[in-house]
Each structure stands twice: as C-alpha cells, then as structure tokens.
C-alpha cells in the first residue's frame, strides 16, 4: 500500500507531468502553429477597393506625379481584365521639364497587417530605363520609423534585385542565414537597408516579364520575416501558392529567398502594423542617381529620358492576377 509520503511525491510528480502535458498541448501547438487562415482573396475591383491612391509628393524625390483613382480611370492608367488588374504609368505625354513628373500610381492598402502572409501573383512588373517599381509594407508615415519591408524593388531593369528591410537604428541581421539569396548588407538602419539579392535573374524586370512573371510571398511573424519567390514556370512552386486556398503553412514551402530573424533586432520596437504599398516612381534618389543610372546602360540623363520619351514607358505597368492575404 502507498504511504502518504510516496503518495504525495506521486501526486507532485503527477501534477508536474500534467502541467508539462498541458504546456505541450496548450502552449506548444500555438507556438509551433504556422497555419494561417485566408482573410482576403483580391482580384479585379475587390483588389482596387482594398487600396487608396496616395497623391503625396514622392518621398524619394522621383520624376513622378502620383494621381488619384478618378484621374487614373480617366487616363486609362488602371484597368480590369477579368480577374486581372493593370496599374500603369502614362506612356503618351511628353513632359514639360518645368512641369510635374510622369503620371503614375502609389497604392496603399486600407488595412494594416502584423502577423500575416501575403501572396502576390504577378503577371508583369514595370520595366524601362528610369523606372523604380516597388511592392513594400510600411506604416502611415512613409518613413522607416515603423520599419519597411521591400518585397520587390529595383531600378532601371537591373536584375536580380532586391528584397530588403529598412528600420530605425539598432537592427542588424546575422551574416549567415537560411536563405537562397545573397545578403548585400546587414545593417537594416543604413541607407540601403539590409538587402538580399534574390538568386534568380528572372526575379525582376524584363526577364521576369518574359517568363510571364511569378509569385512573391511574404510571411511576417513576431520573430522573423521571410520572402519567397517562384517564377511562373518553376515546378517547385507550392500548390498553396499557385492555387491559393483557405489556409497556408509557409513552413512547408522550402527555404525562403530572403530571411530576416529578430536575433539582433527587436521587432516589437522596429516594426509597427504595416500597409501594403504598390508604387512606381521614376529616377529619384536611387534610380536617378547619376552613378546608378549610367551604370545601368540607360541613355541620356534619367530626368531628360523620362521627360522626352513617353513611348519608352509602355511596359511600365504592374499586372496582378491575384493578391491573397492570410492571418
Ligand atoms: C483559423 O481558423 C480555425 C478554424 O476556424 C481556427 O481554429 C484557428 O484559430 C484560426 N487560425 C488563426 C491563426 O486565426
Ligand atoms: C539594441 O537592441 C537590443 C536588443 O536587440 C537591446 O538589448 C539594446 O538595449 C538596444 N540598444 C539601444 C541603444 O537601443
Ligand atoms: C548628374 O549628371 C548631370 C548631367 O551630366 C549633371 O548636370 C549633374 O550635375 C550630375 N549630378 C551629380 C550629383 O553629379
Ligand atoms: C545583379 C544586380 O544588378 N545586382 C545589384 C542589386 O542591387 C545591389 C544594391 O544596389 C547592387 O549592388 C547589385 O549590383
């Protein structure tokens, strides 16, 4: 028969075991849970309804004039073809050098997101000398105080480029990370951010468009940010990405193109809830810097080229098949 002492130690051990089990059952699954539920599946006019057209002066000083939605409709800079949404810059107007820049778009999502997955199914991205397209996540201020995730960004058709974080001071990335891309800098608060070159020339610009585009996806959690890319004919694209359904689990998608852990970067103070931003500017601080522009093999100076060659911007458009968001 069990005496009181051994019963008591049995009971204590039982309680410990029960606590450990309940910890495993209740705490661990949520900590390990990487399944997200779909909250938006945006095509056609629903896609456009989820965004606001920002008409601010360009924070990166581009040769651009961000128009509102009615102007974009009137000038056919926005169109819907079945499910697909096309957002383009003006490609018919020769600009007065003393007047405003080239009409284009800067769309900001009405909702903000913290922990989430977004899958962009993109058929075409803006191309041409002087172009500087971006798909980013950023807070309201257009500064990097609340952090900024550049999912796709590049200039002057140069490939492959570039997924990056931009933050306030005291946020760096480890040199060695589980990702297929190549780190270009580890200090996320530096001017160029902690960028990662995506290891595939078809991730950007004309080669991306020739392929029929592909899929970019971002996963943001409290402890890491991952960016994934698959070109259109990539047989390894997960079905969850190519045929987005009710749930996704990015832990089944393989090694990300870019991976940004929170090891030397406190996410809670460096990243606020973010809007999704889709924009196209011309020239400005990056694309238009003399060194960058001339190194890309583009003619003339960036601003003169953008002013004088409207037809060079007939390929300056995004075409989205779908944007799926999971939370
Ligand atoms: C997803 O939906 C399921 C079923 O409604 C729910 O149990 C689960 O908590 C949801 N997950 C998230 C991350 O919200
Ligand atoms: C920098 O961040 C670390 C955590 O990532 C924190 O411990 C440290 O206090 C921060 N330093 C400054 C100057 O904010
Ligand atoms: C860039 O090049 C243009 C034309 O050659 C020149 O006028 C301008 O001063 C240059 N800007 C800088 C910052 O070097
Ligand atoms: C291949 C290529 O153009 N890579 C460029 C990507 O962007 C970084 C940062 O601007 C450049 O240093 C690379 O040359």
mmCIF file of N, CA and C in Angstrom, residues 16 27 32 51 112 163 227 302:
data_model
loop_
_atom_site.group_PDB
_atom_site.id
_atom_site.type_symbol
_atom_site.label_atom_id
_atom_site.label_comp_id
_atom_site.label_asym_id
_atom_site.label_seq_id
_atom_site.Cartn_x
_atom_site.Cartn_y
_atom_site.Cartn_z
ATOM 1 N N UNK A 16 3.264 17.709 -11.906
ATOM 2 C CA UNK A 16 4.289 18.207 -12.831
ATOM 3 C C UNK A 16 4.053 17.680 -14.242
ATOM 4 N N UNK A 27 0.330 25.256 -25.032
ATOM 5 C CA UNK A 27 1.258 26.325 -25.377
ATOM 6 C C UNK A 27 2.031 26.010 -26.643
ATOM 7 N N UNK A 32 4.078 26.629 -32.232
ATOM 8 C CA UNK A 32 4.558 25.991 -33.450
ATOM 9 C C UNK A 32 3.618 26.195 -34.626
ATOM 10 N N UNK A 51 -7.489 49.258 -51.752
ATOM 11 C CA UNK A 51 -6.378 50.227 -51.755
ATOM 12 C C UNK A 51 -6.868 51.663 -51.915
ATOM 13 N N UNK A 112 -4.158 47.365 -42.271
ATOM 14 C CA UNK A 112 -2.770 47.179 -41.845
ATOM 15 C C UNK A 112 -2.604 45.760 -41.305
ATOM 16 N N UNK A 163 15.236 42.260 -52.158
ATOM 17 C CA UNK A 163 14.303 42.313 -51.028
ATOM 18 C C UNK A 163 15.072 42.858 -49.838
ATOM 19 N N UNK A 227 10.792 36.156 -47.210
ATOM 20 C CA UNK A 227 10.281 36.491 -48.537
ATOM 21 C C UNK A 227 10.611 35.329 -49.467
ATOM 22 N N UNK A 302 18.575 60.594 -66.524
ATOM 23 C CA UNK A 302 17.315 59.936 -66.174
ATOM 24 C C UNK A 302 16.127 60.873 -66.377
#
